[in-house]
Amino acid sequence: MSRAVKQPVGQKRLTNIAVVRLKKAGKRFEVACYRNKVSDWRAGIERDLDEVLQTTAIFANVGKGVMAAKEDLMEAFGTTDEEKICLEILAKGELQVSDKERQAQQDNLFKDVASILADKTVNPETGRPYTNTMLERALRDVHFNIDPKRSAKQQALDARFPIQRARMRLKLQVPEQHQQALLDALDAAGSVVEGIEQAGSAAVVVTQVEPGVFRELHVFMQDTTQRQGRVEVLSFAVTAAEAAAAADDFNALSLEKAAAAAAAADAAAAAASENLPEEFATRKERFAELDQLQPGWQVELSSRGETVDAVFFSPEGAKVGTFATARRQALAAHKAALNL
């Protein structure tokens, strides 16, 4: 029984590799890389060239193991430094992949696009999110083409069917004197204000905004409030169900806080009246005129040594200031009521 004689092969064969090819000066140059490392290198994830290249040798044909001639390298690149040439080929060359690999990459990219759309968009009619399966089917129905040279996020913006970018929910805190400027900016941007609260000397606004408005609001908080404002992202994508639940929670919390604040204010006012000197205790009766003009006014008195400070609150709960200002508002409301 004869055995086949194996002749030694004088070619350097490389298998299970990824080939990056660059055509320059009429010649073809290739480098042998590890699979999945070229994309990491181009994305800046991988920094070690040795982890990307199987060898720094420059080939004319990797599959056949044919090395590139030094004369061709000098003519095309102006140098024979293999590392510099490899860097240029990695940056400008075309990654060679098989049909199955290319199809697998496109399928993964297609699913990434659908996943991004599911996270960032809602149905414009119902305000509810789409599922990944629904979006994948819709993308196929409109014959959405995947571009392997663009990221999934960039391509998700090109989708053309009934979707709407979901709003972001933000919690904005600004000094009280900038509250109206913030509300004007939100109104100009078409934002939905869910609620406003007072936290000491600051105003806290919970709002829904379009994602494109976030940068403008950030600049507003930095410039207008002189870096005294604060932005907190509560949700990157608000759905209809989340918006309704948040509104119910905020309303319940606001009522609870309002009741607690009213009780605290009454207790503070009573304590302030009891602690006032006798010669100032009668001043509170003078403010009853406000209730006659417009019911619902509140006044808080506090003693500071020999002086008495009065703080007025309108029936809507807004802090007004001096008695003269409060009386003018109450008088105006009284006249308006008579004209009705």
Short mmCIF file of N, CA, C and O in Angstrom, two decimals, residues 13-96:
data_model
loop_
_atom_site.label_atom_id
_atom_site.label_comp_id
_atom_site.label_asym_id
_atom_site.label_seq_id
_atom_site.Cartn_x
_atom_site.Cartn_y
_atom_site.Cartn_z
N ARG A 13 0.88 30.58 4.15
CA ARG A 13 -0.57 30.55 4.09
C ARG A 13 -1.15 31.04 5.42
O ARG A 13 -0.71 30.63 6.49
N LEU A 14 -2.13 31.93 5.33
CA LEU A 14 -2.81 32.47 6.51
C LEU A 14 -4.29 32.16 6.38
O LEU A 14 -4.92 32.48 5.36
N THR A 15 -4.84 31.53 7.38
CA THR A 15 -6.26 31.19 7.35
C THR A 15 -6.96 31.80 8.56
O THR A 15 -6.31 32.22 9.53
N ASN A 16 -8.29 31.82 8.52
CA ASN A 16 -9.10 32.36 9.62
C ASN A 16 -8.70 33.78 9.97
O ASN A 16 -8.42 34.12 11.12
N ILE A 17 -8.62 34.60 8.95
CA ILE A 17 -8.17 35.98 9.14
C ILE A 17 -9.14 36.95 8.50
O ILE A 17 -10.02 36.56 7.72
N ALA A 18 -8.97 38.21 8.81
CA ALA A 18 -9.69 39.29 8.13
C ALA A 18 -8.66 40.06 7.31
O ALA A 18 -7.57 40.38 7.81
N VAL A 19 -8.98 40.33 6.07
CA VAL A 19 -8.05 40.99 5.16
C VAL A 19 -8.52 42.42 4.91
O VAL A 19 -9.69 42.65 4.60
N VAL A 20 -7.59 43.36 5.04
CA VAL A 20 -7.86 44.76 4.70
C VAL A 20 -7.05 45.07 3.45
O VAL A 20 -5.82 44.92 3.44
N ARG A 21 -7.75 45.52 2.41
CA ARG A 21 -7.11 45.71 1.10
C ARG A 21 -7.14 47.19 0.71
O ARG A 21 -8.13 47.89 0.93
N LEU A 22 -6.02 47.65 0.13
CA LEU A 22 -5.93 49.02 -0.36
C LEU A 22 -5.28 49.01 -1.73
O LEU A 22 -4.21 48.41 -1.92
N LYS A 23 -5.93 49.66 -2.68
CA LYS A 23 -5.36 49.80 -4.01
C LYS A 23 -4.76 51.19 -4.15
O LYS A 23 -5.44 52.21 -3.93
N LYS A 24 -3.47 51.23 -4.51
CA LYS A 24 -2.76 52.51 -4.60
C LYS A 24 -1.65 52.39 -5.64
O LYS A 24 -0.95 51.37 -5.69
N ALA A 25 -1.53 53.43 -6.46
CA ALA A 25 -0.50 53.46 -7.52
C ALA A 25 -0.63 52.27 -8.44
O ALA A 25 0.38 51.73 -8.93
N GLY A 26 -1.88 51.83 -8.65
CA GLY A 26 -2.11 50.72 -9.56
C GLY A 26 -1.77 49.36 -9.00
O GLY A 26 -1.81 48.36 -9.73
N LYS A 27 -1.41 49.30 -7.75
CA LYS A 27 -1.03 48.03 -7.12
C LYS A 27 -2.01 47.71 -5.98
O LYS A 27 -2.68 48.60 -5.44
N ARG A 28 -2.08 46.43 -5.61
CA ARG A 28 -2.94 46.00 -4.52
C ARG A 28 -2.08 45.59 -3.33
O ARG A 28 -1.15 44.79 -3.47
N PHE A 29 -2.45 46.15 -2.17
CA PHE A 29 -1.71 45.85 -0.95
C PHE A 29 -2.69 45.37 0.11
O PHE A 29 -3.78 45.94 0.27
N GLU A 30 -2.29 44.33 0.85
CA GLU A 30 -3.18 43.74 1.83
C GLU A 30 -2.43 43.50 3.14
O GLU A 30 -1.21 43.27 3.14
N VAL A 31 -3.17 43.55 4.25
CA VAL A 31 -2.62 43.18 5.56
C VAL A 31 -3.56 42.16 6.18
O VAL A 31 -4.77 42.17 5.95
N ALA A 32 -2.97 41.25 6.98
CA ALA A 32 -3.74 40.19 7.63
C ALA A 32 -4.05 40.61 9.06
O ALA A 32 -3.14 40.92 9.84
N CYS A 33 -5.34 40.61 9.42
CA CYS A 33 -5.77 41.08 10.74
C CYS A 33 -6.58 39.99 11.44
O CYS A 33 -7.04 39.03 10.83
N TYR A 34 -6.73 40.17 12.74
CA TYR A 34 -7.61 39.30 13.51
C TYR A 34 -9.06 39.71 13.26
O TYR A 34 -9.37 40.90 13.08
N ARG A 35 -9.95 38.73 13.27
CA ARG A 35 -11.37 39.02 13.04
C ARG A 35 -11.92 39.92 14.14
O ARG A 35 -11.56 39.79 15.31
N ASN A 36 -12.81 40.81 13.75
CA ASN A 36 -13.53 41.72 14.66
C ASN A 36 -12.64 42.77 15.30
O ASN A 36 -13.12 43.58 16.11
N LYS A 37 -11.34 42.78 14.96
CA LYS A 37 -10.46 43.77 15.57
C LYS A 37 -10.32 45.03 14.72
O LYS A 37 -9.98 46.09 15.23
N VAL A 38 -10.57 44.92 13.42
CA VAL A 38 -10.43 46.08 12.55
C VAL A 38 -11.46 47.16 12.91
O VAL A 38 -11.14 48.35 13.02
N SER A 39 -12.70 46.74 13.12
CA SER A 39 -13.75 47.70 13.48
C SER A 39 -13.46 48.32 14.84
O SER A 39 -13.71 49.52 15.05
N ASP A 40 -12.92 47.53 15.78
CA ASP A 40 -12.56 48.08 17.09
C ASP A 40 -11.45 49.11 16.97
O ASP A 40 -11.44 50.14 17.65
N TRP A 41 -10.48 48.84 16.07
CA TRP A 41 -9.38 49.79 15.85
C TRP A 41 -9.90 51.09 15.26
O TRP A 41 -9.52 52.18 15.69
N ARG A 42 -10.78 50.98 14.26
CA ARG A 42 -11.30 52.18 13.61
C ARG A 42 -12.23 52.98 14.54
O ARG A 42 -12.36 54.19 14.39
N ALA A 43 -12.86 52.29 15.49
CA ALA A 43 -13.73 52.99 16.44
C ALA A 43 -12.95 53.56 17.62
O ALA A 43 -13.53 54.24 18.47
N GLY A 44 -11.65 53.27 17.69
CA GLY A 44 -10.84 53.78 18.79
C GLY A 44 -10.91 52.95 20.04
O GLY A 44 -10.38 53.35 21.08
N ILE A 45 -11.56 51.78 19.96
CA ILE A 45 -11.68 50.90 21.14
C ILE A 45 -10.36 50.17 21.39
O ILE A 45 -9.90 50.07 22.52
N GLU A 46 -9.77 49.68 20.31
CA GLU A 46 -8.49 48.96 20.42
C GLU A 46 -7.34 49.90 20.06
O GLU A 46 -7.36 50.54 19.01
N ARG A 47 -6.33 49.98 20.92
CA ARG A 47 -5.21 50.88 20.70
C ARG A 47 -3.91 50.14 20.36
O ARG A 47 -2.98 50.74 19.83
N ASP A 48 -3.85 48.87 20.70
CA ASP A 48 -2.64 48.09 20.50
C ASP A 48 -2.64 47.49 19.10
O ASP A 48 -3.47 46.65 18.77
N LEU A 49 -1.68 47.93 18.27
CA LEU A 49 -1.64 47.46 16.89
C LEU A 49 -1.35 45.97 16.81
O LEU A 49 -1.83 45.28 15.90
N ASP A 50 -0.60 45.45 17.78
CA ASP A 50 -0.29 44.01 17.77
C ASP A 50 -1.53 43.16 18.00
O ASP A 50 -1.54 41.97 17.64
N GLU A 51 -2.55 43.74 18.64
CA GLU A 51 -3.80 43.01 18.86
C GLU A 51 -4.69 43.02 17.63
O GLU A 51 -5.70 42.31 17.57
N VAL A 52 -4.33 43.85 16.65
CA VAL A 52 -5.14 43.97 15.43
C VAL A 52 -4.51 43.18 14.27
O VAL A 52 -5.19 42.46 13.55
N LEU A 53 -3.18 43.31 14.11
CA LEU A 53 -2.49 42.67 13.00
C LEU A 53 -1.94 41.32 13.40
O LEU A 53 -1.35 41.16 14.49
N GLN A 54 -2.11 40.35 12.52
CA GLN A 54 -1.46 39.06 12.75
C GLN A 54 0.03 39.13 12.45
O GLN A 54 0.84 38.44 13.06
N THR A 55 0.38 40.00 11.51
CA THR A 55 1.77 40.27 11.17
C THR A 55 1.84 41.63 10.50
O THR A 55 0.86 42.07 9.88
N THR A 56 2.97 42.30 10.65
CA THR A 56 3.12 43.62 10.01
C THR A 56 3.57 43.51 8.56
O THR A 56 3.78 44.52 7.90
N ALA A 57 3.73 42.30 8.06
CA ALA A 57 4.14 42.11 6.67
C ALA A 57 3.05 42.61 5.73
O ALA A 57 1.86 42.46 5.99
N ILE A 58 3.48 43.21 4.62
CA ILE A 58 2.55 43.72 3.61
C ILE A 58 2.49 42.71 2.48
O ILE A 58 3.51 42.30 1.93
N PHE A 59 1.27 42.33 2.12
CA PHE A 59 1.07 41.30 1.09
C PHE A 59 0.49 41.92 -0.18
O PHE A 59 -0.23 42.93 -0.13
N ALA A 60 0.81 41.25 -1.29
CA ALA A 60 0.12 41.54 -2.54
C ALA A 60 -1.14 40.68 -2.62
O ALA A 60 -2.14 41.08 -3.20
N ASN A 61 -1.08 39.50 -2.00
CA ASN A 61 -2.23 38.60 -1.94
C ASN A 61 -2.07 37.74 -0.69
O ASN A 61 -1.21 36.85 -0.64
N VAL A 62 -2.91 38.01 0.30
CA VAL A 62 -2.82 37.28 1.56
C VAL A 62 -3.18 35.81 1.37
O VAL A 62 -2.52 34.91 1.91
N GLY A 63 -4.22 35.54 0.58
CA GLY A 63 -4.68 34.17 0.40
C GLY A 63 -3.61 33.26 -0.17
O GLY A 63 -3.51 32.09 0.19
N LYS A 64 -2.77 33.79 -1.06
CA LYS A 64 -1.71 33.00 -1.68
C LYS A 64 -0.37 33.18 -0.98
O LYS A 64 0.62 32.54 -1.35
N GLY A 65 -0.34 34.08 -0.01
CA GLY A 65 0.90 34.31 0.71
C GLY A 65 1.94 35.06 -0.09
O GLY A 65 3.14 34.94 0.17
N VAL A 66 1.53 35.87 -1.05
CA VAL A 66 2.45 36.61 -1.91
C VAL A 66 2.78 37.94 -1.24
O VAL A 66 1.88 38.75 -0.99
N MET A 67 4.04 38.16 -0.97
CA MET A 67 4.47 39.39 -0.32
C MET A 67 4.58 40.53 -1.34
O MET A 67 4.87 40.29 -2.52
N ALA A 68 4.34 41.75 -0.87
CA ALA A 68 4.49 42.91 -1.75
C ALA A 68 5.96 43.26 -1.90
O ALA A 68 6.73 43.18 -0.93
N ALA A 69 6.35 43.64 -3.11
CA ALA A 69 7.74 44.00 -3.38
C ALA A 69 8.07 45.35 -2.74
O ALA A 69 7.23 46.25 -2.67
N LYS A 70 9.31 45.47 -2.27
CA LYS A 70 9.72 46.73 -1.64
C LYS A 70 9.68 47.89 -2.62
O LYS A 70 9.41 49.03 -2.24
N GLU A 71 9.96 47.61 -3.90
CA GLU A 71 9.90 48.67 -4.91
C GLU A 71 8.48 49.20 -5.04
O GLU A 71 8.26 50.43 -5.17
N ASP A 72 7.50 48.30 -4.98
CA ASP A 72 6.10 48.73 -5.06
C ASP A 72 5.69 49.53 -3.82
O ASP A 72 4.94 50.51 -3.93
N LEU A 73 6.18 49.14 -2.67
CA LEU A 73 5.87 49.88 -1.44
C LEU A 73 6.44 51.29 -1.50
O LEU A 73 5.78 52.27 -1.13
N MET A 74 7.70 51.41 -1.97
CA MET A 74 8.32 52.72 -2.06
C MET A 74 7.60 53.60 -3.08
O MET A 74 7.39 54.80 -2.85
N GLU A 75 7.15 53.01 -4.17
CA GLU A 75 6.46 53.79 -5.21
C GLU A 75 5.09 54.27 -4.73
O GLU A 75 4.69 55.40 -4.98
N ALA A 76 4.38 53.41 -3.99
CA ALA A 76 3.02 53.75 -3.58
C ALA A 76 2.98 54.59 -2.30
O ALA A 76 2.18 55.52 -2.19
N PHE A 77 3.83 54.28 -1.33
CA PHE A 77 3.74 54.93 -0.02
C PHE A 77 4.91 55.86 0.28
O PHE A 77 4.87 56.60 1.27
N GLY A 78 5.96 55.80 -0.54
CA GLY A 78 7.11 56.65 -0.29
C GLY A 78 7.96 56.19 0.87
O GLY A 78 8.82 56.93 1.35
N THR A 79 7.75 54.99 1.33
CA THR A 79 8.52 54.43 2.45
C THR A 79 8.38 52.92 2.44
O THR A 79 7.45 52.38 1.83
N THR A 80 9.33 52.28 3.11
CA THR A 80 9.24 50.82 3.27
C THR A 80 8.99 50.44 4.73
O THR A 80 9.08 49.26 5.08
N ASP A 81 8.69 51.43 5.55
CA ASP A 81 8.38 51.18 6.96
C ASP A 81 7.03 50.45 7.04
O ASP A 81 5.97 51.03 6.77
N GLU A 82 7.08 49.17 7.41
CA GLU A 82 5.88 48.35 7.36
C GLU A 82 4.81 48.83 8.34
O GLU A 82 3.61 48.77 8.04
N GLU A 83 5.21 49.30 9.51
CA GLU A 83 4.22 49.74 10.50
C GLU A 83 3.44 50.96 10.00
O GLU A 83 2.21 51.02 10.14
N LYS A 84 4.14 51.94 9.42
CA LYS A 84 3.46 53.13 8.88
C LYS A 84 2.51 52.74 7.74
O LYS A 84 1.39 53.27 7.63
N ILE A 85 2.97 51.82 6.90
CA ILE A 85 2.13 51.38 5.78
C ILE A 85 0.90 50.64 6.29
O ILE A 85 -0.23 50.84 5.80
N CYS A 86 1.09 49.82 7.32
CA CYS A 86 -0.05 49.10 7.90
C CYS A 86 -1.09 50.06 8.46
O CYS A 86 -2.30 49.85 8.31
N LEU A 87 -0.63 51.11 9.11
CA LEU A 87 -1.55 52.10 9.68
C LEU A 87 -2.38 52.77 8.58
O LEU A 87 -3.58 52.99 8.75
N GLU A 88 -1.74 53.09 7.45
CA GLU A 88 -2.46 53.72 6.35
C GLU A 88 -3.47 52.75 5.73
O GLU A 88 -4.60 53.13 5.40
N ILE A 89 -3.06 51.50 5.58
CA ILE A 89 -3.98 50.50 5.00
C ILE A 89 -5.17 50.28 5.94
O ILE A 89 -6.32 50.17 5.50
N LEU A 90 -4.93 50.22 7.25
CA LEU A 90 -6.03 50.05 8.21
C LEU A 90 -6.99 51.23 8.16
O LEU A 90 -8.20 51.07 8.30
N ALA A 91 -6.45 52.43 7.97
CA ALA A 91 -7.29 53.64 7.99
C ALA A 91 -8.08 53.80 6.69
O ALA A 91 -9.24 54.21 6.72
N LYS A 92 -7.46 53.49 5.56
CA LYS A 92 -8.08 53.80 4.27
C LYS A 92 -8.54 52.56 3.50
O LYS A 92 -9.27 52.68 2.51
N GLY A 93 -8.08 51.38 3.92
CA GLY A 93 -8.37 50.18 3.15
C GLY A 93 -9.79 49.68 3.34
O GLY A 93 -10.54 50.13 4.21
N GLU A 94 -10.14 48.71 2.51
CA GLU A 94 -11.47 48.10 2.53
C GLU A 94 -11.39 46.73 3.19
O GLU A 94 -10.56 45.90 2.82
N LEU A 95 -12.22 46.51 4.19
CA LEU A 95 -12.22 45.25 4.91
C LEU A 95 -12.93 44.19 4.06
O LEU A 95 -14.07 44.36 3.65
N GLN A 96 -12.24 43.09 3.82
CA GLN A 96 -12.79 42.00 3.02
C GLN A 96 -13.48 40.99 3.94
O GLN A 96 -12.84 40.46 4.86
#
